[in-house]
Coordinates of C-alpha atoms in Angstrom, one line a residue:
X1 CA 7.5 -2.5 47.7
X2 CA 9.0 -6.0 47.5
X3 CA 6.3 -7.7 49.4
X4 CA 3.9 -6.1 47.0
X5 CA 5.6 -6.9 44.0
X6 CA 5.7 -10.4 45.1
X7 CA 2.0 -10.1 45.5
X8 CA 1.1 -8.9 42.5
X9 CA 3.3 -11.6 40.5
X10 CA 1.5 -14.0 42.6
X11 CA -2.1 -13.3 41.9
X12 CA -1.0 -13.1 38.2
X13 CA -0.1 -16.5 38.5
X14 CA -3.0 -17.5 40.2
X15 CA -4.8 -16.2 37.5
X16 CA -3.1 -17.8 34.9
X17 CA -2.9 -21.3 36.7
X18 CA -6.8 -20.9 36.9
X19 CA -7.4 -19.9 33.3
X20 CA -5.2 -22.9 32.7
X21 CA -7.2 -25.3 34.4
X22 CA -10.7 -23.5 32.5
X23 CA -9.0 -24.6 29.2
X24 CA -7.1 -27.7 29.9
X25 CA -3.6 -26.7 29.3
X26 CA -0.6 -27.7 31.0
X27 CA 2.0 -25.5 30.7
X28 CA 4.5 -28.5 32.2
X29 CA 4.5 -29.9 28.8
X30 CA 5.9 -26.8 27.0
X31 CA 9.8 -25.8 26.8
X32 CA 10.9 -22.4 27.7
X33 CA 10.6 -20.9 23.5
X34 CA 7.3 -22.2 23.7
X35 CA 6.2 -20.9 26.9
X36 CA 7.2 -17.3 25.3
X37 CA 5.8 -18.4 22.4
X38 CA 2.3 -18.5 24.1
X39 CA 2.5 -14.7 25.5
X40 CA 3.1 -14.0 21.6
X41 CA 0.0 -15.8 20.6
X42 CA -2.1 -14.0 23.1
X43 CA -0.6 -10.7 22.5
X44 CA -1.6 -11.6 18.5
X45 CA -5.1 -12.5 19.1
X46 CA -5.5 -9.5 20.8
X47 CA -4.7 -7.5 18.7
X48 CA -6.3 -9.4 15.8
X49 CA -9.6 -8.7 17.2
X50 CA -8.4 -4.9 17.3
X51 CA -8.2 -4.7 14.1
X52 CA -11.2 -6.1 13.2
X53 CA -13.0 -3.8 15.8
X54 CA -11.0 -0.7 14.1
X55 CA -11.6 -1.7 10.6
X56 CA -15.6 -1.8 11.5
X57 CA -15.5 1.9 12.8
X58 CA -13.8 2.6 9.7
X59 CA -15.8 1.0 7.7
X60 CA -18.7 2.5 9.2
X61 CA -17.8 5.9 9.2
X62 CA -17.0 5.7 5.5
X63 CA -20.7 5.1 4.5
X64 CA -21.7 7.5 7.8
X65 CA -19.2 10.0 7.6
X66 CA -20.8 11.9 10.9
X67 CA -20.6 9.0 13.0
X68 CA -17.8 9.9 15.7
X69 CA -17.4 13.1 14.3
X70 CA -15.0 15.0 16.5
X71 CA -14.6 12.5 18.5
X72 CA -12.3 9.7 16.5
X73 CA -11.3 10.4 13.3
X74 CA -11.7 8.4 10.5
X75 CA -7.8 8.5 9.6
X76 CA -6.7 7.6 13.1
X77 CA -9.4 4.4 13.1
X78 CA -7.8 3.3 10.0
X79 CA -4.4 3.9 11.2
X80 CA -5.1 1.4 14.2
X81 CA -6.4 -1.0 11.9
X82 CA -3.7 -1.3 9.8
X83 CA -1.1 -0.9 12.5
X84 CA -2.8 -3.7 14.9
X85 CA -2.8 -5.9 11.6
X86 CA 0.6 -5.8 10.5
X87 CA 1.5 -6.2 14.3
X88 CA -0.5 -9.3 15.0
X89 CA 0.6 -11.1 12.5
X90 CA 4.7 -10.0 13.6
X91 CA 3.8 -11.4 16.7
X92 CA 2.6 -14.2 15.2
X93 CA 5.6 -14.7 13.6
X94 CA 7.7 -14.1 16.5
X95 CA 5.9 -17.0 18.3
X96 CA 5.8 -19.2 16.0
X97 CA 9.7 -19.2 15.6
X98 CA 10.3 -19.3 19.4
X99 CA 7.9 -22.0 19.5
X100 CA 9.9 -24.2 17.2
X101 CA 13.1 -23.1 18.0
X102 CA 14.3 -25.5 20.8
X103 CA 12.7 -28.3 18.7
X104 CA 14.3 -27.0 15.6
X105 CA 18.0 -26.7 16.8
X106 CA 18.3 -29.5 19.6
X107 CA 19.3 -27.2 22.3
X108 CA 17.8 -25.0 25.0
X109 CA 17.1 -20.8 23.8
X110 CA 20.3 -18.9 24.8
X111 CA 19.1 -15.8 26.2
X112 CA 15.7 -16.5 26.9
X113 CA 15.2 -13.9 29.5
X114 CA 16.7 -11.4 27.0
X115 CA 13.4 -12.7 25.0
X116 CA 11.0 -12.0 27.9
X117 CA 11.6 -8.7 28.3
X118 CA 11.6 -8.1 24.6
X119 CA 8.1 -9.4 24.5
X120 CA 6.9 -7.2 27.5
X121 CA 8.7 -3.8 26.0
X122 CA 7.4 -4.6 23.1
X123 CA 3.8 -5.1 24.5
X124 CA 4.4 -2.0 26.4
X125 CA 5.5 0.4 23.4
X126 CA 2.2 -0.6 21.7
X127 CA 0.2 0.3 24.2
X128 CA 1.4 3.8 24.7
X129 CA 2.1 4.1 21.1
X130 CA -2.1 3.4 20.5
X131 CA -3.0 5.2 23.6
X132 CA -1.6 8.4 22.7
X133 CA -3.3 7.5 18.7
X134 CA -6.7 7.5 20.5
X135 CA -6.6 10.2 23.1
X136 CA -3.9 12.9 21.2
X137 CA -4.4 11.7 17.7
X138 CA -3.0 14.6 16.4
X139 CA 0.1 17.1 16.7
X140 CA 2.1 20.6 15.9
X141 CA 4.5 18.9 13.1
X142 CA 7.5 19.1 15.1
X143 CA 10.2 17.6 16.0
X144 CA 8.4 16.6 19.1
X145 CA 5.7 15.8 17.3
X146 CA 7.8 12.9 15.4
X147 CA 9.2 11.6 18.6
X148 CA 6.5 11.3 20.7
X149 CA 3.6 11.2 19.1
X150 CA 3.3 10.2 15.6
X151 CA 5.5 10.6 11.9
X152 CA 3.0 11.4 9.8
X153 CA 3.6 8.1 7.5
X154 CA 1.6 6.1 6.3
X155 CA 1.5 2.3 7.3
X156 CA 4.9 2.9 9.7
X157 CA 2.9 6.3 11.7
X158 CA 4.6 5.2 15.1
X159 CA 6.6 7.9 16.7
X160 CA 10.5 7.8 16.5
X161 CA 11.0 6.3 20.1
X162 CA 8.8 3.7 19.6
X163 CA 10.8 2.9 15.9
X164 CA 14.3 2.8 17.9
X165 CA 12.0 0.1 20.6
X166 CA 10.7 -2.7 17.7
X167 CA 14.9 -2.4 16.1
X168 CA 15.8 -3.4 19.8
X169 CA 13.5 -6.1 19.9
X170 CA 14.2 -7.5 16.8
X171 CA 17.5 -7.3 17.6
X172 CA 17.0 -9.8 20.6
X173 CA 15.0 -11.7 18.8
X174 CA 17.9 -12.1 16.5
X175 CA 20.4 -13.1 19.0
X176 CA 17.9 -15.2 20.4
X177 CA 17.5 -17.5 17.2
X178 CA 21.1 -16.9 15.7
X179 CA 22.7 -18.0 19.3
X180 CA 20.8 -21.0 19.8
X181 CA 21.5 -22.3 16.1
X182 CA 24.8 -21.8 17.1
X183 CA 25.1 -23.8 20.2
X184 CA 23.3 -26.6 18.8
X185 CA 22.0 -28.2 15.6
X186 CA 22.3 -26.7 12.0
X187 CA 20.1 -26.6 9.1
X188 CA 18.4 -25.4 6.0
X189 CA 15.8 -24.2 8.0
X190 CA 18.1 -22.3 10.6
X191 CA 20.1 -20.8 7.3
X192 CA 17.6 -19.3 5.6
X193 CA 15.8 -18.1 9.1
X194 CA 18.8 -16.6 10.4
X195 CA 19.5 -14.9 6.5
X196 CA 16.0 -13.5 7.0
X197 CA 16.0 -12.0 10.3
X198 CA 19.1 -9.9 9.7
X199 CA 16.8 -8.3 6.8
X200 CA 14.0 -7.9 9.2
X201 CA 16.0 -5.8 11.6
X202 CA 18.1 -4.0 9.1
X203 CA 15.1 -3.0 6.5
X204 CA 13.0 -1.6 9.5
X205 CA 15.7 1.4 10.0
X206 CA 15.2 2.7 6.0
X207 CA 11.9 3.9 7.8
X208 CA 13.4 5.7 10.3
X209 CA 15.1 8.6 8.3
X210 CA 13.2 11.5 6.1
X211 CA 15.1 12.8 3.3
X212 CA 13.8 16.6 1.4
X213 CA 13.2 15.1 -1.6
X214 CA 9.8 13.4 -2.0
X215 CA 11.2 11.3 -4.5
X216 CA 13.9 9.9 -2.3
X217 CA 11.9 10.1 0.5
X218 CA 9.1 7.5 -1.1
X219 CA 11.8 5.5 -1.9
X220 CA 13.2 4.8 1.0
X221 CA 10.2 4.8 2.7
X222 CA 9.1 1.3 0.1
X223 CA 11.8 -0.3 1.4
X224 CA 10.1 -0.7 4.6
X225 CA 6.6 -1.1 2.9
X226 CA 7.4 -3.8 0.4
X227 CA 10.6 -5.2 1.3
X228 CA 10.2 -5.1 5.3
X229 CA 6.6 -6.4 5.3
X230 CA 6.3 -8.2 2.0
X231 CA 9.4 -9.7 1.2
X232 CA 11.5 -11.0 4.5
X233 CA 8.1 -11.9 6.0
X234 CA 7.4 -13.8 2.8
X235 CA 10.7 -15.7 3.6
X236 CA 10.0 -16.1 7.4
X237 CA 6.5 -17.7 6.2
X238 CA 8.6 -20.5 4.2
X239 CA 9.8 -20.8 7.1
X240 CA 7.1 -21.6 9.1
X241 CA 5.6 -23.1 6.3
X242 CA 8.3 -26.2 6.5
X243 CA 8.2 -26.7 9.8
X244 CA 4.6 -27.0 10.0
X245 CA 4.3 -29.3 7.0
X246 CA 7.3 -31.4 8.6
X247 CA 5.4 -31.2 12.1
X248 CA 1.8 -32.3 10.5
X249 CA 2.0 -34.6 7.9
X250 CA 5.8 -36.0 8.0
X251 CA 6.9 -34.4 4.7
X252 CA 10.3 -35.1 3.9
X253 CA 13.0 -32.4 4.8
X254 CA 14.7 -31.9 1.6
X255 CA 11.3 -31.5 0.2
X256 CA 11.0 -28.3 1.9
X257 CA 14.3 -27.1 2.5
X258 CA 14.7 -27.3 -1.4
X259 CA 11.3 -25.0 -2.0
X260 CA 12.9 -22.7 0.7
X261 CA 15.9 -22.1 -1.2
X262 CA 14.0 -21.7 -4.2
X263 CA 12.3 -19.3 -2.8
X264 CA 15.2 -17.0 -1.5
X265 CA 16.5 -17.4 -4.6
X266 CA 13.5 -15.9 -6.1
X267 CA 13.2 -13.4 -3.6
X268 CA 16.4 -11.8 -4.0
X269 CA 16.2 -12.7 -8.0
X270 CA 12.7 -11.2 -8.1
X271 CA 11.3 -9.9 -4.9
X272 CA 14.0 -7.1 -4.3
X273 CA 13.1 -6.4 -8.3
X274 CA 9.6 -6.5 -7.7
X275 CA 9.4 -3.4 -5.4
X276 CA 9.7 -1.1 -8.2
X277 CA 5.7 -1.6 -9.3
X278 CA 5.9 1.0 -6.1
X279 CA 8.3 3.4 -8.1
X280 CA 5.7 4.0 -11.4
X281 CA 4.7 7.3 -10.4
X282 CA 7.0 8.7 -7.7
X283 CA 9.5 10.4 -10.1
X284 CA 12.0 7.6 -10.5
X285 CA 13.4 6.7 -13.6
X286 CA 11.3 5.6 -16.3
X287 CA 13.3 1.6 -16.6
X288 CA 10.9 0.8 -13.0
X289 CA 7.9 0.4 -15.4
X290 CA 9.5 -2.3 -17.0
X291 CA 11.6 -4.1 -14.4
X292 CA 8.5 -3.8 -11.5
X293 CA 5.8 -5.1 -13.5
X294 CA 7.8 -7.5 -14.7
X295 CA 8.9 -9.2 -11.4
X296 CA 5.8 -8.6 -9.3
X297 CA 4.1 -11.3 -8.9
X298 CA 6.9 -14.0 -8.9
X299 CA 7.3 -14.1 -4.7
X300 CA 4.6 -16.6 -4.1
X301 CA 4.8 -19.3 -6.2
X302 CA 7.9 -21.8 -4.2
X303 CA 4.6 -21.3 -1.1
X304 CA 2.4 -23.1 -3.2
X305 CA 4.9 -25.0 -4.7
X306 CA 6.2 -26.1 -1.6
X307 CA 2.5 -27.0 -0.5
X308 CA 1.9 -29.0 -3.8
X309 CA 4.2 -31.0 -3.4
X310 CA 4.2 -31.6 0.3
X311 CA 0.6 -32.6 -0.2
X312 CA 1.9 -35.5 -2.9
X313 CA 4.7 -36.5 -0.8
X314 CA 2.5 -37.0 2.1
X315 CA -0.4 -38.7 0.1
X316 CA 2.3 -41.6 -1.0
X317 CA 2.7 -42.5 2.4
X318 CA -1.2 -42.3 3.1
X319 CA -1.8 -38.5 4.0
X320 CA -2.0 -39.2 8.1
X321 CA -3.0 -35.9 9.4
X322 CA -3.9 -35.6 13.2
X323 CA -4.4 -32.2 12.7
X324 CA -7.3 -31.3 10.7
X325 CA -8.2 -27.4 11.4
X326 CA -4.2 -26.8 11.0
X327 CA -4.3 -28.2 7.6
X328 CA -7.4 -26.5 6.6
X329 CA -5.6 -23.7 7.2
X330 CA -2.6 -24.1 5.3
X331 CA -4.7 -25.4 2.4
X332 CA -6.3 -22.3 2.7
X333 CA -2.8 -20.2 2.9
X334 CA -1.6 -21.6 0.1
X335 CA -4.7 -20.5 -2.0
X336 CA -4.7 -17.3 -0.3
X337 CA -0.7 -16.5 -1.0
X338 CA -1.2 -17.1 -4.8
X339 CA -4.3 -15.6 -5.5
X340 CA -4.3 -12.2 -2.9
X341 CA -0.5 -11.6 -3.8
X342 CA 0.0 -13.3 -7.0
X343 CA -3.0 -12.5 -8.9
X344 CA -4.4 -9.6 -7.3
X345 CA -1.2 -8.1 -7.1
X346 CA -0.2 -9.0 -10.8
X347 CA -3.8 -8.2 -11.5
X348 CA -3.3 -4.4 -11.4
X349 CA 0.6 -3.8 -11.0
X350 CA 1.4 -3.7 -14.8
X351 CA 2.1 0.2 -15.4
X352 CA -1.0 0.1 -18.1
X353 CA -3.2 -0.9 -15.8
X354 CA -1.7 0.6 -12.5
X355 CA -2.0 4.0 -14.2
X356 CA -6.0 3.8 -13.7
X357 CA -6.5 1.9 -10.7
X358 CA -3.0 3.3 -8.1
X359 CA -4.6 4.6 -5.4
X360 CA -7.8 3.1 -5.8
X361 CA -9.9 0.5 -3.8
X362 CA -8.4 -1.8 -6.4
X363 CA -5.5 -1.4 -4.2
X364 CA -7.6 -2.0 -0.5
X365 CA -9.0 -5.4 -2.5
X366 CA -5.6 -6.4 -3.2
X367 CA -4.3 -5.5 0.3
X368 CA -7.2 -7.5 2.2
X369 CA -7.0 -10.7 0.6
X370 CA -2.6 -10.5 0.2
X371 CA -2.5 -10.1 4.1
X372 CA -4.9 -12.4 5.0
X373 CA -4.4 -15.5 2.6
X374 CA -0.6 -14.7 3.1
X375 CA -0.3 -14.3 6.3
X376 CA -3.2 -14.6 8.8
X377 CA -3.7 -17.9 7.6
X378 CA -0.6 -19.6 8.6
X379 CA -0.5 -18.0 12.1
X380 CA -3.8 -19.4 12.3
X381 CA -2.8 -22.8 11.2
X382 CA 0.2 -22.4 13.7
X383 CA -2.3 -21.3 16.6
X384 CA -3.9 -25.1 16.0
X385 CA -0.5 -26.9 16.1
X386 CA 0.2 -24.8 19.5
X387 CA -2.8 -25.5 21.2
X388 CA -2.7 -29.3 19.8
X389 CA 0.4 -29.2 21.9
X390 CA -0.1 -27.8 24.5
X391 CA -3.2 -29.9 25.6
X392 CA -1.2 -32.6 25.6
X393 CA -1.1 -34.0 21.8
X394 CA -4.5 -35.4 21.4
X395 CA -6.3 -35.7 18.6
X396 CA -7.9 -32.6 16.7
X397 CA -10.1 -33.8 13.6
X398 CA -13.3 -33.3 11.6
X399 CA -15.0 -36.0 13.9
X400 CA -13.8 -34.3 17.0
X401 CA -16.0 -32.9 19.6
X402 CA -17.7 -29.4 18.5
X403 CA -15.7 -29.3 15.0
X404 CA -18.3 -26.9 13.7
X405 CA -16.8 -24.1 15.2
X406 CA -13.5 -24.4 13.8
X407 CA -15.4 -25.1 10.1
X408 CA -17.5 -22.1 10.3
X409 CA -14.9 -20.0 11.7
X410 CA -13.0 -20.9 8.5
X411 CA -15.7 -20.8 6.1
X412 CA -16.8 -17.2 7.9
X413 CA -13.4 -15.8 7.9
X414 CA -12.4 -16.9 4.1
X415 CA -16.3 -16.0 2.7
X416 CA -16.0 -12.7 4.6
X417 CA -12.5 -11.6 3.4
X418 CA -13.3 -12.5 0.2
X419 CA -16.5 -10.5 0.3
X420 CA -14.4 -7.7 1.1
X421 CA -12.2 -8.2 -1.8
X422 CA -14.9 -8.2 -4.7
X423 CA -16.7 -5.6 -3.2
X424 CA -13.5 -3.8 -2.9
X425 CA -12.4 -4.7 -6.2
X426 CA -16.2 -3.6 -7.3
X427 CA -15.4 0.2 -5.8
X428 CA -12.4 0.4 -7.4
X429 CA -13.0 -0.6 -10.9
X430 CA -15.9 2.4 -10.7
X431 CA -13.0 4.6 -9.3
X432 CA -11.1 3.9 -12.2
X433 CA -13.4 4.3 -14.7
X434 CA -15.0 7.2 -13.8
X435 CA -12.2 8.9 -12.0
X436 CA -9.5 7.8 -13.9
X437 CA -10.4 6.8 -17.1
X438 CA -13.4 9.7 -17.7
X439 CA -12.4 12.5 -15.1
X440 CA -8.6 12.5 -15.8
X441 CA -7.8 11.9 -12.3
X442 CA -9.4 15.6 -11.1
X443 CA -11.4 16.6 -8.3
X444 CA -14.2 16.3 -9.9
X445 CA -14.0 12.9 -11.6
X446 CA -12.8 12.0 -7.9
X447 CA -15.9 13.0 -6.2
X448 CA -18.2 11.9 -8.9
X449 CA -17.2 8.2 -8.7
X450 CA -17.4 8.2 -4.5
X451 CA -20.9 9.4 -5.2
X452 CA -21.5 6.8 -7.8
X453 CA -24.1 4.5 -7.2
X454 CA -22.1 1.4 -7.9
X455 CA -19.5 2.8 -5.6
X456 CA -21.6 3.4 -2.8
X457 CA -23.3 -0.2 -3.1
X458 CA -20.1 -1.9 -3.2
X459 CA -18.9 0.3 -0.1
X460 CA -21.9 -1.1 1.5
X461 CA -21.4 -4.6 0.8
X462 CA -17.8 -4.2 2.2
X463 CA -19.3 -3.6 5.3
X464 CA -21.7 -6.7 5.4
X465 CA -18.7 -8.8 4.6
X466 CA -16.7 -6.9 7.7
X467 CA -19.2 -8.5 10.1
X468 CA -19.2 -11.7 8.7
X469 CA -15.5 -11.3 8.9
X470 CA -15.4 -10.6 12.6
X471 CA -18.0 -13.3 13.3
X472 CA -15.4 -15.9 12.2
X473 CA -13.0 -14.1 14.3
X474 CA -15.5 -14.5 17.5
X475 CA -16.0 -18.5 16.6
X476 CA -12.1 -18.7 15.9
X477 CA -11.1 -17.2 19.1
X478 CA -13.5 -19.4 21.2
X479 CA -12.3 -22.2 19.4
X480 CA -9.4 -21.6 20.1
X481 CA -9.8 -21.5 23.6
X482 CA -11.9 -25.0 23.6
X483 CA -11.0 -27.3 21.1
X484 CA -9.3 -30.6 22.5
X485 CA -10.7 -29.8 25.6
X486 CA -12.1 -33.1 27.0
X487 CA -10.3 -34.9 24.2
X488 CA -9.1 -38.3 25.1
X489 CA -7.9 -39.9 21.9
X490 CA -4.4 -39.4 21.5
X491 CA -3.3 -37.7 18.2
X492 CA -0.1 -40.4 16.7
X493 CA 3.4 -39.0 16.5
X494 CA 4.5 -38.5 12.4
X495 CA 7.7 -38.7 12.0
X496 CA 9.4 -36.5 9.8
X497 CA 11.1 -37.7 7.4
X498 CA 14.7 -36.7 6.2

């Protein structure tokens, strides 16, 4: 059994070492966070293009109801899509923070294997945990029902065992970052990452309990929604967000440690406020109308702030920038952050306007372009300051060898997620209208605005925007696994400035 162990590990190294020398990578350059950081990158794009592949069936069988009838349901495609999104960009997240964790605090990652494992149990619970989605899908309601297969939730549908295996991990992942801060250097960056990760494990287990009362029950269960997946990862992307302007155009520290703690500030004077635009309709008192649409679309604006005026700081000093698809993209994030969260979500959270369009595709347009231009985009920008890295620092610009894939694959990904939101938005101002607004919210004014022309069109559209979409993804991920390769110019070390 040993010998074949052995053999196994070894022709998975062989394996890698070869796929290394296809792309040009040398691993010798990376430290031990960022060699874990990697797995998290490739577990991310994996599951990135699952999504995409997931939200096409979907899409698909929502203007061809009969395609994969009886065979994949349209609930449990959607389910995967949403799931594989929200967990690619965590592991995103994950590795970028391992990634500049060493570099960050001075000091080698305490408990590194610890991390390892975390990475391949976590790997591990997803692929049952989608597995028994595809092949089961379905179950008798019970109490083995909730552990093993699925809890009937929307957005957090994984069964209890796997709930009690992502707390784990994000508890090591905790220890992880708080014990290395703590055996070497400290800063504003380390304080309000090790402030955010104690939210990230403790929110998660508010989904992990049903109460009798729907009432209570929904509220609990926005705490994971909103406050789990909007707010603390809002705060780990400021995060990232620093370090990354630091790392790529030598923006002073204090400039964005200062929009960092503006931003927790907001998010615990506004973000924790801001959930209760989920509390209109749930049977909660009556002050939520007020205080949620109110407070709602305050989270993003220290993100773009921060970007603002890290782009001014760094133009003073001649905006050097060796890294031109990375700050593409977190032009591009910045945009996206304030207009798919801020406005969108402002556009149609105000309890006179959320009263005709909650529950519509007005909420899908929202959702697309939030999650994407919030936080796709800066994993993406951190995938090019990886790789940038990782062959060696040399020099990625708009001149460079092949640049057209990483332009289109920008262009294509933004052009085809915003398709998606207009046509989106499209479907659900007809839902509101005719639903809402005509039918009273009844069956019938619900099954005459999904048969509405309009609707149907913009349903359509949706779709021709979903392939764009995932052709950007294919030019991205072979981007990705090209660009720099063959690159001699060296890219010049910024320093960051305090």
């Amino acid at each position: 059994m040993s010998a074949n162990t052995e053999t196994a590990k070894s022709s998975i190294q062989d394996k890698l070492n070869t796929f290394h020398n296809w792309a040009g990578v040398d691993d010798s350059t990376l430290n031990g966070g960022q060699k874990l950081a990697v797995k998290y990158f490739m577990g991310a794009i994996i599951l990135f293009i699952f999504q995409i592949l997931f939200g096409l069936l979907a899409g698909i069988q929502f203007i061809a109801p009969e395609f994969l009838y009886e065979i994949l349901d349209f609930s449990v495609n959607r389910m995967v899509h949403i799931n594989a999104m929200i967990l690619w960009m965590l592991y995103g997240f994950i590795g970028c923070t391992y990634w500049l964790l060493e570099d960050e605090s001075g000091t080698e990652i305490v408990g590194l294997k610890f991390g390892i494992l975390g990475f391949w149990v976590f790997s591990a619970t997803i692929t049952v945990v989608v597995l028994v989605y595809l092949l089961i899908q379905t179950g008798a309601g019970n109490d083995t029902t909730l552990w093993l297969i699925n809890e009937g939730r929307e957005y957090i549908e994984a069964p209890r065992w796997a709930d009690i295996g992502i707390v784990v991990v994000m508890l090591v992942f905790f220890y992880n970052v708080v014990m290395t801060f703590s055996q070497g250097k400290w800063s504003g960056i380390a304080g309000v990452l090790t402030l955010d990760l104690v939210a990230l494990a403790g929110l998660y287990v508010a989904g992990m309990f049903y109460m009798t009362n729907i009432t209570h029950e929904q509220f609990w269960w926005w705490w994971v929604i909103h406050l789990w997946v909007e707010a603390t990862w809002e705060v780990l992307v400021g995060v990232i967000m620093a370090w990354s302007l630091m790392t790529i155009l030598g923006v002073s520290r204090r400039i964005v440690t200062t929009w960092l703690y503006i931003e927790v500030a907001l998010m615990f004077g506004s973000g924790i406020l801001g959930l209760g635009h989920h509390y209109f309709w749930i049977g909660t008192p009556e002050y939520w109308l007020s205080i949620g649409g109110f407070f709602s679309a305050l989270e993003p604006i220290p993100l773009v702030a921060m970007v603002v005026h890290a782009v001014y700081d760094s133009g003073e000093r001649g905006f050097k920038n060796m890294n031109h698809p990375a700050m593409a993209w977190l032009i591009a994030h910045a945009f996206g952050n304030f207009f798919g969260a801020g406005v969108w979500g402002f556009m149609h959270t105000l309890p006179q306007i959320n009263l005709y369009t909650h529950g519509t595709q007005w909420s899908a347009s929202h959702g697309h372009l939030a999650f994407f231009g919030a936080y796709a985009t800066i994993n993406i920008a951190f995938f090019y300051i990886a790789i940038q890295h990782w062959r060696g620092n040399v020099w990625m610009g708009a001149d460079s060898q092949n640049a057209w894939r990483w332009k289109w694959s920008l262009a294509l990904l933004n052009i085809g997620v915003l398709g998606m939101t207009i046509a989106l938005l499209i479907a659900g101002y007809e839902q509101s209208f005719i639903e809402r607004a005509i039918g009273g919210s009844t069956w019938g004014g619900y099954f005459a605005a999904q048969t509405h022309p309009s609707f149907l069109t913009a349903m359509n559209w949706r779709m021709f925007f979903g392939l764009v979409t995932a052709s950007g993804l294919g030019l991205l991920v072979w981007d990705l696994l090209t660009i720099g390769k063959g690159e001699t110019r060296k890219a010049e070390v910024i320093a960051q400035s305090e």
